[in-house]
Coordinates of C-alpha atoms in Angstrom, one line a residue:
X1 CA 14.1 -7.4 22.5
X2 CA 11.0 -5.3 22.8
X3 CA 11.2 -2.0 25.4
X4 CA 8.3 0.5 25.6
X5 CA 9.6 4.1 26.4
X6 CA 8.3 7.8 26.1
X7 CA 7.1 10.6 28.1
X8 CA 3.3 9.0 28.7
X9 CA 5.2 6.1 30.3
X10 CA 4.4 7.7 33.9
X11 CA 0.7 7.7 33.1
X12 CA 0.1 3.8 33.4
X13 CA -1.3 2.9 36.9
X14 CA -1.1 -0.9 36.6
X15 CA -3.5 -0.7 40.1
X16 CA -6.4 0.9 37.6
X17 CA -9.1 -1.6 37.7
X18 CA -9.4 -0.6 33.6
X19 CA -5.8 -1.7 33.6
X20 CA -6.4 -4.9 35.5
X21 CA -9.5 -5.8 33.1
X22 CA -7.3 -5.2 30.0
X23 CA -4.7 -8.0 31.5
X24 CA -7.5 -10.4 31.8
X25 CA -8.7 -9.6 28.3
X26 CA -4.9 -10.5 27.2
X27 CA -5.1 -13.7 28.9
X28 CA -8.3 -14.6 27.1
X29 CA -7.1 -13.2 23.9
X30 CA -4.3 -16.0 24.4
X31 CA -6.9 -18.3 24.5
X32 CA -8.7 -17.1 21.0
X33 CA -12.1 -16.1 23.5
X34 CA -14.3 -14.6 20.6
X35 CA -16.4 -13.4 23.5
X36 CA -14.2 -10.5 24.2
X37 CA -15.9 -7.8 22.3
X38 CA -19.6 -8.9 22.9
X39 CA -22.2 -10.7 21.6
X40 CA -23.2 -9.0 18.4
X41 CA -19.4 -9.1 17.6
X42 CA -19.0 -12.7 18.3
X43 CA -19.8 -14.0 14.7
X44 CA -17.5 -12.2 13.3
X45 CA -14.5 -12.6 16.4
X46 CA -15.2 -16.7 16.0
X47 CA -13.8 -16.6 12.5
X48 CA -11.2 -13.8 13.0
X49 CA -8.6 -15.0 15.8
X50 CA -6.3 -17.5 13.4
X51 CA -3.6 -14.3 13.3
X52 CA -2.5 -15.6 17.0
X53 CA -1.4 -18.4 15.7
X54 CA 0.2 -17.2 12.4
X55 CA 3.9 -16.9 13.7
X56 CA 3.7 -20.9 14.3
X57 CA 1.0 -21.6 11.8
X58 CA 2.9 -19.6 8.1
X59 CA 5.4 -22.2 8.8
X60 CA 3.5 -24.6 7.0
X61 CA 4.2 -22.4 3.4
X62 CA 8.1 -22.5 4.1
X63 CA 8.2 -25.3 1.6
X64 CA 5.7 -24.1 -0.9
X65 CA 7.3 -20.4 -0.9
X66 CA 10.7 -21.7 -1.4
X67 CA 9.8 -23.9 -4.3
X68 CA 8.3 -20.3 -5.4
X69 CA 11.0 -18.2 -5.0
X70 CA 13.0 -21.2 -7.1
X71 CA 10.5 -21.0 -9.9
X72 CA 10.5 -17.2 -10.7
X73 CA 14.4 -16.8 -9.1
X74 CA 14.8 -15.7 -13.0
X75 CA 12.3 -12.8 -12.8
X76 CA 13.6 -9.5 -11.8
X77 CA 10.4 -7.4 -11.5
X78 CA 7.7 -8.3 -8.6
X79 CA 4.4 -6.5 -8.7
X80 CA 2.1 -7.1 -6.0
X81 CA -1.6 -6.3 -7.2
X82 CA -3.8 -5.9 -3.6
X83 CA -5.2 -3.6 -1.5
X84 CA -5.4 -2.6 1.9
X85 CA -4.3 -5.2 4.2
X86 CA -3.1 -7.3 1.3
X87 CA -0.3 -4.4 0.0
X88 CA 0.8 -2.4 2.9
X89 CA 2.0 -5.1 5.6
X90 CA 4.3 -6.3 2.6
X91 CA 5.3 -2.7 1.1
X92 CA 6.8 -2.5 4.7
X93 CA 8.9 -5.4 4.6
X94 CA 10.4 -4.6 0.9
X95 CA 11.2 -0.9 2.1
X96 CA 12.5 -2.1 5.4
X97 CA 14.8 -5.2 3.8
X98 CA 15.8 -2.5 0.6
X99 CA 14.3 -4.8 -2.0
X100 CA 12.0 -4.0 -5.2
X101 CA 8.6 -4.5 -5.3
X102 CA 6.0 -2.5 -7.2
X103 CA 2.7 -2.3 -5.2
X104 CA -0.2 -1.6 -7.5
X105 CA -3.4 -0.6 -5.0
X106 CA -4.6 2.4 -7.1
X107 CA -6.9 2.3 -10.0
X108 CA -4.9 6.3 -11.5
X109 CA -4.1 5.0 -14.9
X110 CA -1.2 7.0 -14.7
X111 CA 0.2 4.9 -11.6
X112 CA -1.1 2.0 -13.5
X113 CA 0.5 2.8 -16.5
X114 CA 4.0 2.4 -14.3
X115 CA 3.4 -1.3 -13.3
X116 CA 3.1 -1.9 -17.1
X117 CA 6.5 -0.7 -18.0
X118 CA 8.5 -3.0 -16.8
X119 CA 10.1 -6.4 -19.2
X120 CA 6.9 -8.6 -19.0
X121 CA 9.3 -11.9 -19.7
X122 CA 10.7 -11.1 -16.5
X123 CA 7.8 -9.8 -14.4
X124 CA 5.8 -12.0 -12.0
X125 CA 2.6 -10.6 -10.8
X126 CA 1.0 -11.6 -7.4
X127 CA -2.8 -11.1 -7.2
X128 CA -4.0 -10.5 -3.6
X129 CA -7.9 -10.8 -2.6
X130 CA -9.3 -12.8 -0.2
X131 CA -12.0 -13.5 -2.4
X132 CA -11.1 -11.7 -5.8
X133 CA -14.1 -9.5 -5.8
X134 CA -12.2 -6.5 -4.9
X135 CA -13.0 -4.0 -7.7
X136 CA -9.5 -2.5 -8.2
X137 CA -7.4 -6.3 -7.8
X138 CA -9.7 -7.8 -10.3
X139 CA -9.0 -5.1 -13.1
X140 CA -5.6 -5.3 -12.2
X141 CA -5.7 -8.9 -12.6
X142 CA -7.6 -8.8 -16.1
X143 CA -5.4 -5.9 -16.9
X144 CA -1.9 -8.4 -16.7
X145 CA -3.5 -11.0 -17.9
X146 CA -4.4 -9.9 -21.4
X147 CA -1.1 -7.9 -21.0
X148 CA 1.1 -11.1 -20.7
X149 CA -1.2 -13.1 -23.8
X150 CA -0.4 -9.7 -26.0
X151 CA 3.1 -10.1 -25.4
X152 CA 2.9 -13.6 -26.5
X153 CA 3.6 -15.0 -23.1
X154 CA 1.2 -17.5 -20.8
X155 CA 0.0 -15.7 -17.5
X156 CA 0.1 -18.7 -15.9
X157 CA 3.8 -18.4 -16.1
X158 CA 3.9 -15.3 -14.9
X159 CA 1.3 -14.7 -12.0
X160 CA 0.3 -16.1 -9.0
X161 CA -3.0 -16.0 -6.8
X162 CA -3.0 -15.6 -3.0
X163 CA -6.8 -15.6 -1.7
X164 CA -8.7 -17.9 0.9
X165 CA -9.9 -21.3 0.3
X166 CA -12.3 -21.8 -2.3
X167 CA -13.2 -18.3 -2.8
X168 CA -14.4 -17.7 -6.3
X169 CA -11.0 -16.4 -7.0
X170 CA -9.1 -19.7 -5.9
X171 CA -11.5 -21.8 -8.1
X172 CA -11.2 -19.6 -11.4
X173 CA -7.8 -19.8 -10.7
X174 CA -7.1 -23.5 -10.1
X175 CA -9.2 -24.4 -12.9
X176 CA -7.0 -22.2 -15.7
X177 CA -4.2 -23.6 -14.5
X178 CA -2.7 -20.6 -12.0
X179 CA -0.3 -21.3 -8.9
X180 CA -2.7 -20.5 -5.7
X181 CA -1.4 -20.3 -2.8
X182 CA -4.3 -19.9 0.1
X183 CA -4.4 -18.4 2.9
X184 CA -5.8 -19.2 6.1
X185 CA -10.0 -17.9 5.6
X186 CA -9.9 -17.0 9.4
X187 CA -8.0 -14.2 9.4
X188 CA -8.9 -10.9 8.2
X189 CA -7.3 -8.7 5.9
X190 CA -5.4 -6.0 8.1
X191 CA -4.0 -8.7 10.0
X192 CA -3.1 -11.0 7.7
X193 CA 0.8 -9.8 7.6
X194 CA 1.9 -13.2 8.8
X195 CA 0.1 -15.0 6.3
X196 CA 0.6 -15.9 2.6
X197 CA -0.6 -12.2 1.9
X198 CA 2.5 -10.8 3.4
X199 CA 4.8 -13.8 2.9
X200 CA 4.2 -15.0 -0.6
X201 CA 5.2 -11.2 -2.4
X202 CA 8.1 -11.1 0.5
X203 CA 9.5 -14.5 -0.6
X204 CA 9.1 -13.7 -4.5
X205 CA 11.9 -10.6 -3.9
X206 CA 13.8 -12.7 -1.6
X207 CA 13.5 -12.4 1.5
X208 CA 14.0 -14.7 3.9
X209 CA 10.3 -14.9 5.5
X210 CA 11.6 -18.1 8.1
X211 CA 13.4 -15.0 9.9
X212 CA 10.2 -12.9 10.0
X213 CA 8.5 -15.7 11.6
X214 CA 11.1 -16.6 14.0
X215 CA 10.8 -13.0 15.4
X216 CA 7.3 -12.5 15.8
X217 CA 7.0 -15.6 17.7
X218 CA 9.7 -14.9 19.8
X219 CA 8.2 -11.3 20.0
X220 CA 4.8 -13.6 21.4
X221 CA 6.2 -15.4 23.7
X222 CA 7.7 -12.4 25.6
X223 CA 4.3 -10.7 25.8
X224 CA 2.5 -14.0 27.0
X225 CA 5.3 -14.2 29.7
X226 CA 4.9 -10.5 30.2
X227 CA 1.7 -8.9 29.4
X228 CA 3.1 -5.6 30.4
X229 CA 4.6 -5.3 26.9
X230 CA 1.2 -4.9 25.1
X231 CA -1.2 -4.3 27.8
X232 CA 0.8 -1.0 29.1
X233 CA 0.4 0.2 25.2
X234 CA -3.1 -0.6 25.1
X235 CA -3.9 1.5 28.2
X236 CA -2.1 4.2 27.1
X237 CA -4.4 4.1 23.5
X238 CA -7.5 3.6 25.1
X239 CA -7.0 5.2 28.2
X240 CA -4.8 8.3 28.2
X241 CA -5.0 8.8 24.3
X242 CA -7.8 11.0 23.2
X243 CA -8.7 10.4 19.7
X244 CA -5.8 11.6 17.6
X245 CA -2.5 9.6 17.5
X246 CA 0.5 10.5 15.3
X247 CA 2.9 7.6 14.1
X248 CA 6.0 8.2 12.7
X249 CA 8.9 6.1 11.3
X250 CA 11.4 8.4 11.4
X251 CA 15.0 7.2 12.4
X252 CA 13.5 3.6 12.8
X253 CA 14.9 2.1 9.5
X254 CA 11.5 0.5 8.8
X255 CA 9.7 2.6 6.2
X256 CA 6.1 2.3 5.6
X257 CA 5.2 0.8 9.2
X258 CA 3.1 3.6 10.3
X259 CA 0.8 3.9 7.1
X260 CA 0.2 -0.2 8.1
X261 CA -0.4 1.0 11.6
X262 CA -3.0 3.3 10.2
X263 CA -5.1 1.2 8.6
X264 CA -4.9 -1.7 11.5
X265 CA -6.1 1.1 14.1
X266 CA -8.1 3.3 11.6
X267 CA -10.2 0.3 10.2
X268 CA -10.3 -1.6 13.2
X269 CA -11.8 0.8 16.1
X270 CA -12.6 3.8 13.7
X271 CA -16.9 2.8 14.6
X272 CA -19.5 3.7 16.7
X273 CA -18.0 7.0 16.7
X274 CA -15.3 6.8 19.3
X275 CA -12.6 5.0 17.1
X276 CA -8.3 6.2 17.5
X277 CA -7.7 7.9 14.0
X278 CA -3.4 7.7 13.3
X279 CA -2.0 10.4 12.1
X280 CA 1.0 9.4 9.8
X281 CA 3.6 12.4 10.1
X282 CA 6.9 12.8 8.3
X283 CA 9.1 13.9 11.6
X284 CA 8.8 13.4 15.0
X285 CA 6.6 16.2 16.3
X286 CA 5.3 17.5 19.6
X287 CA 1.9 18.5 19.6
X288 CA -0.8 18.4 23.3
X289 CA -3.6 17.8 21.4
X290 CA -2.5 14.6 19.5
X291 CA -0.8 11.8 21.3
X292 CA 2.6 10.4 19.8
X293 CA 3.4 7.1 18.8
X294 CA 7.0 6.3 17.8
X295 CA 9.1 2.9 16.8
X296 CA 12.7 5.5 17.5
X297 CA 13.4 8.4 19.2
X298 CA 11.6 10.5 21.2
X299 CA 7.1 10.3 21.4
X300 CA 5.0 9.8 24.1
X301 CA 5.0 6.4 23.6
X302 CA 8.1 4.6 21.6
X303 CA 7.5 0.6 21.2
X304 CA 11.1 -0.3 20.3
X305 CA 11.6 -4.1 18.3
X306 CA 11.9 -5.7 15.5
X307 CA 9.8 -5.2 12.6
X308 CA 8.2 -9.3 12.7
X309 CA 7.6 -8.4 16.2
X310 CA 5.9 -4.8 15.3
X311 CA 3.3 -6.3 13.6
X312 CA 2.3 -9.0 15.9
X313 CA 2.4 -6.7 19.2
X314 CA 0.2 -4.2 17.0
X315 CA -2.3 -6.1 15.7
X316 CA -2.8 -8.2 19.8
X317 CA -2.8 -4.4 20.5
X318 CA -5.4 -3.2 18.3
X319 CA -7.9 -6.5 19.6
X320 CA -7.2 -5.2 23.4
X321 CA -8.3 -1.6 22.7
X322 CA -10.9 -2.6 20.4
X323 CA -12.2 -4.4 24.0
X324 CA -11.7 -1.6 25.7
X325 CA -13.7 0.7 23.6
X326 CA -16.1 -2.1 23.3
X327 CA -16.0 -2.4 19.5
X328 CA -15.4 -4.9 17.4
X329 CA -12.2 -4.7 15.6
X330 CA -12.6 -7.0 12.9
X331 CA -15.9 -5.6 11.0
X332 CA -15.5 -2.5 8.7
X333 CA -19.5 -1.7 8.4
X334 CA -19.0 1.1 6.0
X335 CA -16.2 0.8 3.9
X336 CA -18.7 -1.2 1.6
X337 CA -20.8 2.2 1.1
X338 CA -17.6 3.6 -1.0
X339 CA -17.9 0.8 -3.3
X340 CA -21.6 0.5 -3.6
X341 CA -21.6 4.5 -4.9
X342 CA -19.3 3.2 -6.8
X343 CA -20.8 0.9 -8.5
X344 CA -24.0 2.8 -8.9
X345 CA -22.1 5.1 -10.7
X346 CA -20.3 3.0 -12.9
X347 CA -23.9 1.4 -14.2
X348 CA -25.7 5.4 -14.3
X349 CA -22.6 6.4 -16.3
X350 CA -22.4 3.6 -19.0
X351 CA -19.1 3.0 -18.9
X352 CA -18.9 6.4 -20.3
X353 CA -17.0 9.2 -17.7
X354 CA -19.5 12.0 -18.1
X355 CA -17.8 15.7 -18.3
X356 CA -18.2 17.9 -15.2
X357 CA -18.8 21.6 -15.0
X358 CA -16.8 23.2 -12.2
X359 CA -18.5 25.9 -10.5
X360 CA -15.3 27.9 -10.9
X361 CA -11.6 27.5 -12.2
X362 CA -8.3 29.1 -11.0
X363 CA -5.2 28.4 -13.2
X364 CA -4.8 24.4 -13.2
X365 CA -7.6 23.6 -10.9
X366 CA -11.0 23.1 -11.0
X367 CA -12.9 23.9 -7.9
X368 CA -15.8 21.9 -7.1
X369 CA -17.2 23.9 -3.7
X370 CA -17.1 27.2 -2.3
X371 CA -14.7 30.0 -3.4
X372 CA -13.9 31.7 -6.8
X373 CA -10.4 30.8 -6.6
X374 CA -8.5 27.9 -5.1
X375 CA -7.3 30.2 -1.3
X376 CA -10.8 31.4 -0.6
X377 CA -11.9 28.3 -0.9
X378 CA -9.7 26.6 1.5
X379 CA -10.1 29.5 3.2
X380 CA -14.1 28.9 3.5
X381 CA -13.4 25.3 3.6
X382 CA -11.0 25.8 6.9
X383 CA -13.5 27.9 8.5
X384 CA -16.2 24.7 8.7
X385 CA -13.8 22.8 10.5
X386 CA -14.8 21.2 13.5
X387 CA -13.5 22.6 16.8
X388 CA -11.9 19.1 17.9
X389 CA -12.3 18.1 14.5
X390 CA -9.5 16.8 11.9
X391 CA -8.6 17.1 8.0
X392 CA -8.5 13.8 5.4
X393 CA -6.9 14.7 2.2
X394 CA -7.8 12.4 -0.8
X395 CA -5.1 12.5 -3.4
X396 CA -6.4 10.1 -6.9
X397 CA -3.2 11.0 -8.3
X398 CA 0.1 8.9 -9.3
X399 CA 1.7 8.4 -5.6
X400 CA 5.0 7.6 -7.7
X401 CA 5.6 10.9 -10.1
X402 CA 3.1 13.1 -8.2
X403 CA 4.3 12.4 -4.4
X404 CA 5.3 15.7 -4.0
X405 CA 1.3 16.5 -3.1
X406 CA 1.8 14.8 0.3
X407 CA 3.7 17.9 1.2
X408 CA 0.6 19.3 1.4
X409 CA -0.1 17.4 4.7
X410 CA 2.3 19.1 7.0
X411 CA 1.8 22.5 5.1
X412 CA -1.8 22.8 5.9
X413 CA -1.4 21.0 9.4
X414 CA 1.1 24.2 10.6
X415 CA -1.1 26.3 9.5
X416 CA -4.9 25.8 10.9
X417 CA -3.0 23.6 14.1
X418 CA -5.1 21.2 13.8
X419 CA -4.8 16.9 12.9
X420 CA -4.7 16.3 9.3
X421 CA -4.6 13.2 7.0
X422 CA -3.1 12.0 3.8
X423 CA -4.4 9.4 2.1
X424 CA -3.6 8.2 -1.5
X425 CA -6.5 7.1 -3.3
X426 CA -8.7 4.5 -4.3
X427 CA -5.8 2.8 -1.6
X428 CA -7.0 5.2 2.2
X429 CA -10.5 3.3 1.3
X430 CA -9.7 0.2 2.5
X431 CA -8.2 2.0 5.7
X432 CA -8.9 5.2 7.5
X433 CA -11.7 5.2 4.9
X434 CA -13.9 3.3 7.1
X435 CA -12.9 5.5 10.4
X436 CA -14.1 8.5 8.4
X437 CA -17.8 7.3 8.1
X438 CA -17.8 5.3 11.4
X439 CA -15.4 7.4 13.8
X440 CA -16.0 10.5 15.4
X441 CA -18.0 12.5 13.5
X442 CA -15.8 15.4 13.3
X443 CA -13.7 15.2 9.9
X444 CA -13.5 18.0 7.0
X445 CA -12.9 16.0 3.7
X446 CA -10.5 17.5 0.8
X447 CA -10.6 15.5 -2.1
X448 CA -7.7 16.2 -5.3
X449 CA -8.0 14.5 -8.1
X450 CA -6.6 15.3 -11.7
X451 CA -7.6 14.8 -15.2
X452 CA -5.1 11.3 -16.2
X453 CA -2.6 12.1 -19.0
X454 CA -3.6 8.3 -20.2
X455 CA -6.5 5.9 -20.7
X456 CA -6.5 2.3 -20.0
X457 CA -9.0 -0.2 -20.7
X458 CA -10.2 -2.8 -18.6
X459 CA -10.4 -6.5 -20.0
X460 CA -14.1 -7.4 -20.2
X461 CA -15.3 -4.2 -18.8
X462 CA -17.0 -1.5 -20.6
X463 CA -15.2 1.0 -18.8
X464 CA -11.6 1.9 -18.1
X465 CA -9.2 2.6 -15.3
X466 CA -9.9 6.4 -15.9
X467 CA -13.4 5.8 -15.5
X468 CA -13.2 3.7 -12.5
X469 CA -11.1 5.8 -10.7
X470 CA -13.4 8.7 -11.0
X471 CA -16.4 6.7 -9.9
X472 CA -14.6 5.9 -7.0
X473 CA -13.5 9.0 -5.8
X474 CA -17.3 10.7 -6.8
X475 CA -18.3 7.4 -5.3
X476 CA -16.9 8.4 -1.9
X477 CA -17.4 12.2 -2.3
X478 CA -21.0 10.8 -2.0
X479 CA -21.3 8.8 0.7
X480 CA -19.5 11.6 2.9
X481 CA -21.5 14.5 1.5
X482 CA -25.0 12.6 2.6
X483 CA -22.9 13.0 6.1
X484 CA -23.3 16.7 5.7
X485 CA -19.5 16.5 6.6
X486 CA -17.7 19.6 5.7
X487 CA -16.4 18.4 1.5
X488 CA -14.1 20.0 -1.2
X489 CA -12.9 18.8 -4.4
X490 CA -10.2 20.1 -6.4
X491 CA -9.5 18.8 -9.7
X492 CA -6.1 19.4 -11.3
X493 CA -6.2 19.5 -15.5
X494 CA -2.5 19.8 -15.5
X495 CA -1.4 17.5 -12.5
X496 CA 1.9 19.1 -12.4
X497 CA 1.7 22.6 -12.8
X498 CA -2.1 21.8 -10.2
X499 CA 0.2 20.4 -7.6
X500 CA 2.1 23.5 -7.5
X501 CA -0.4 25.4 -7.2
X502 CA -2.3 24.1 -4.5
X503 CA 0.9 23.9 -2.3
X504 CA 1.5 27.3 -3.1
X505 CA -2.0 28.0 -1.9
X506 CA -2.0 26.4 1.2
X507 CA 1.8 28.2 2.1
X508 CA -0.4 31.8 1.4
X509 CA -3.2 31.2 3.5

């Protein structure tokens, strides 16, 4: 049962000509019309639209996922190695169904260190890329696999491949004797929930994906009988939405939903500078300036169902305001200028992480910007914040031991009353990372990153995960800097005692 409440409810004029165009772009979106969004996006669009038909079509893996789930029933410990769209749709589902699953999308050898820890004789590792060139999932993947041969165990027995058809990754794969099981090549990665990159790491901790299926295209056929049920949220978003939204999953039971809301909206119409940037808040919250987005409670819009059905009326959503803000939703031009920094650094530095000279230091952190200690320079760094503009904070730290930094999201937020963004990292670059080079160009960038307490090395690389994650987040720092956006960077040599710090800091100012 899916009902749409909330205060902005009253705003929808269903006599609004934009409203009236939006219902005819649903009924050609039912169709898989890859003219939609224009003619420049209609490459693209032609080999996007498969996630329509992925409540019907993931039936097809039933089999092949239960003969899975039989195979590794005897495995205990599930780690899902992805990023992006290929982590977060099926971090949701564990969290929301209370079963384990270790999600590895961060290249902080300290978090990395974590999905090492576990009994390798009864660990299965899923490997998630569409086409396995994904810097982070193809360390990961070397990572295990040399991990399983040291332990005197054959990977093969132990991991499993989900990428697209023929993709270099399936091939390598097939041909060393892996289990691969594709997905469908015409859908892209944030909305690929539905497919085998959401259903093969649910199935492995048991849950019953048949279910998830049923729902979402029950949860279809009551918006294609009643377009009111998506195309009254999509006017809302494109119409009486500014550019700010908060999600929130409080009292909804279904943990992790809006940070895969985030990326689908982020990713998707963050371009041509007049994208719809989520803010993912702990608590319900009232604010004028940002409009509210629940799945519980009380927001300014609440889209009450089922979590199967969340995702499907979300991502035909996301393709309707994308038409309405005449993007298209399923490029992300610029998240590859992250990676090619990244890369550029990785070759100028060797392999070798060189050692960097803070202009000044104050207790645990390193300050790389303005101010001689860490509260004038948030204090000079709050001052160059836009008017209407927001706040991204980029935390390369362990998201498992050092979670406690997100606190600083809703600390700072209270205090300069303005949106503001928490991302972990390398993992926000594959989401609101591409909104923050092709959105509105209005965002102030805090980067935190901290000295690891650990190396790891990287099978047939000459550099290791400690490396990497520095050239990423450098890497980034770059591409935003040539923006002349607004950037700090703290760097915490004692994460810990750092982290307190800077939340201290933030509470003074």
């Amino acid at each position: 049962m899916i009902k749409i409440l909330g205060h902005a409810i009253k705003y929808i004029d269903r006599s609004d000509v934009r409203y009236v165009a939006l219902t005819q772009v649903h009924a050609r979106l039912a169709k898989k019309d890859s003219t939609i969004w224009g003619p420049a996006a209609q490459a693209e669009a032609s080999v996007r639209l498969n996630w329509i038909d992925l409540p019907e079509s993931s039936r097809d893996l039933l089999p092949a996922l239960d003969a899975l789930y039989a195979k590794h029933r005897d495995k205990s410990n599930v780690v899902l190695c992805g990023m992006g769209g290929s982590s977060l749709g099926p971090e949701v589902i564990a969290q929301s169904f209370k079963k384990k699953l270790f999600i590895l999308d961060s290249t902080d050898p300290d978090y990395v260190a974590h999905a090492l820890k576990g009994d390798l004789a009864k660990t299965v590792v899923v490997v998630s890329s569409k086409s396995g060139s994904t810097i982070e999932t193809a360390s990961q993947r070397a990572l295990f696999e040399d991990a399983f041969t040291q332990a005197g165990l054959a990977p093969h027995n132990h991991m499993v491949i989900v990428t697209d058809p023929d993709s270099p990754l399936d091939k390598q794969s097939r041909a060393a004797g892996f289990t691969v099981i594709n997905a469908d090549p015409n859908v892209g990665g944030r909305f690929s929930v539905l497919s085998a990159f959401g259903l093969v790491p649910s199935a492995l901790i048991g849950v019953d994906v048949s279910v998830l299926l049923d729902n979402a295209s029950d949860a279809k056929t009551a918006f294609l009988k009643d377009s009111t049920l998506v195309v009254d949220i999509a006017y809302l978003l494109a119409y009486h939405a500014g550019q700010y939204l908060s999600y929130t999953d409080d009292g909804s039971a279904m943990p992790g939903l809006s940070d895969w809301a985030e990326q689908l909206v982020a990713e998707s119409t963050g371009k041509d500078q007049v994208g719809r940037l989520p803010v993912v808040i702990e608590k319900a919250a009232s604010n004028a300036n940002v409009f509210s987005v629940a799945y519980a409670g009380s927001a300014d819009l609440v889209v009450e169902a089922d979590l199967a059905a969340q995702f499907i009326i979300w991502e035909w959503v996301t393709a309707l305001v994308g038409a309405a803000l005449e993007i298209d939703p399923f490029n992300q031009p610029n998240v590859t200028e992250a990676k090619e920094q990244t890369s550029a650094l990785l070759k100028e530095w060797g392999g070798v992480l060189p050692v960097f000279t803070a202009p000044h230091t104050d207790g645990a952190v390193e300050i790389f910007g303005d101010g001689a200690d860490v509260c004038h320079a948030l204090a000079t760094f709050i001052q160059g914040i836009h008017k209407d503009g927001y706040v991204a904070i980029m935390a390369y730290l362990d998201r498992k031991d050092e979670a406690k930094i997100s606190e600083i999201r809703s600390l700072l937020s209270e205090k300069i009353g303005k949106p503001v963004t928490f991302g972990w990292g390398p993992r926000f670059l594959h989401s609101t990372g591409q909104f923050h080079k092709g959105g509105q160009q209005n965002g102030s960038f805090l980067q935190i990153t901290g000295t690891p307490s650990t190396d790891i090395a990287i099978p047939g690389q000459i550099f290791g995960f400690k490396t990497l994650v520095a050239a990423q987040a450098l890497g980034d720092g770059k591409a935003l800097a040539s923006r002349k956006y607004p950037l700090l960077r703290f760097n915490l040599t004692n994460r810990s005692a750092g982290i307190d710090q800077l939340l201290g800091a933030v509470k003074k100012i």
